[in-house]
Short mmCIF file of N, CA and C in Angstrom, two decimals:
data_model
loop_
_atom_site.label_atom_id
_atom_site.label_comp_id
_atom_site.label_asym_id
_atom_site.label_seq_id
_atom_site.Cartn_x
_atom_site.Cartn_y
_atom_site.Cartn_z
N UNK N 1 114.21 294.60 124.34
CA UNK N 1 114.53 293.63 123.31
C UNK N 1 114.43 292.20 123.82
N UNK N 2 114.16 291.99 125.03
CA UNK N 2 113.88 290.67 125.72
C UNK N 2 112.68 290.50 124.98
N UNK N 3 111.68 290.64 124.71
CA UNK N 3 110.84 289.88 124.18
C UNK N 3 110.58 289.42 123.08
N UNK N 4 111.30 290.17 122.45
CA UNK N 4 111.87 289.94 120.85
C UNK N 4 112.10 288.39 120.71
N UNK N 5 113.04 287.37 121.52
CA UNK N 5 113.25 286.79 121.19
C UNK N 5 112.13 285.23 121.80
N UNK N 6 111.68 285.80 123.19
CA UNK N 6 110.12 285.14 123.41
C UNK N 6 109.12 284.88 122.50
N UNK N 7 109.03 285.93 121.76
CA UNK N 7 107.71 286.42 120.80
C UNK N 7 107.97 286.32 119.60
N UNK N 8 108.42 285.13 118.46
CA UNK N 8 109.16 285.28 117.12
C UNK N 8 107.88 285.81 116.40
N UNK N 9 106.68 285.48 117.18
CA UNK N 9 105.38 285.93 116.33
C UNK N 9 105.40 287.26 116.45
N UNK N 10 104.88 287.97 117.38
CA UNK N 10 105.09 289.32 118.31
C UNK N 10 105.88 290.08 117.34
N UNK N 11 107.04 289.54 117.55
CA UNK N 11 108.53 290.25 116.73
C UNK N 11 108.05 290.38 115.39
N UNK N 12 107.16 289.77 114.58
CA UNK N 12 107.00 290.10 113.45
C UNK N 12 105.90 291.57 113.10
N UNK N 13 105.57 291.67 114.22
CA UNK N 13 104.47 292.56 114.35
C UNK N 13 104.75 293.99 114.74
N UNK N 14 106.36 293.71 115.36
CA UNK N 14 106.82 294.78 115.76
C UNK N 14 106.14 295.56 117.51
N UNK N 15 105.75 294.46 117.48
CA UNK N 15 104.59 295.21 119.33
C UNK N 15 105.66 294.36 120.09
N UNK N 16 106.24 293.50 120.19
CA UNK N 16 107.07 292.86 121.10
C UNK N 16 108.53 293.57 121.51
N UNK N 17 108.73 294.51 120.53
CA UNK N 17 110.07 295.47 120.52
C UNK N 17 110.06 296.64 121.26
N UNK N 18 108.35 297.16 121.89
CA UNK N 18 108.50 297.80 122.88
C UNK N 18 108.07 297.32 124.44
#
C-alpha cells in the first residue's frame, strides 16, 4: 500500500496496490 499513495495516478488504475 506504499505506493498507493506515491502513485495517485497508478492508484487509479489499481496496478500501484500490488
Amino acid at each position: 500500500m506504499s505506493g498507493w499513495s506515491r502513485s495517485s495516478s497508478a492508484a487509479s488504475s489499481g496496478l500501484d496496490f500490488l
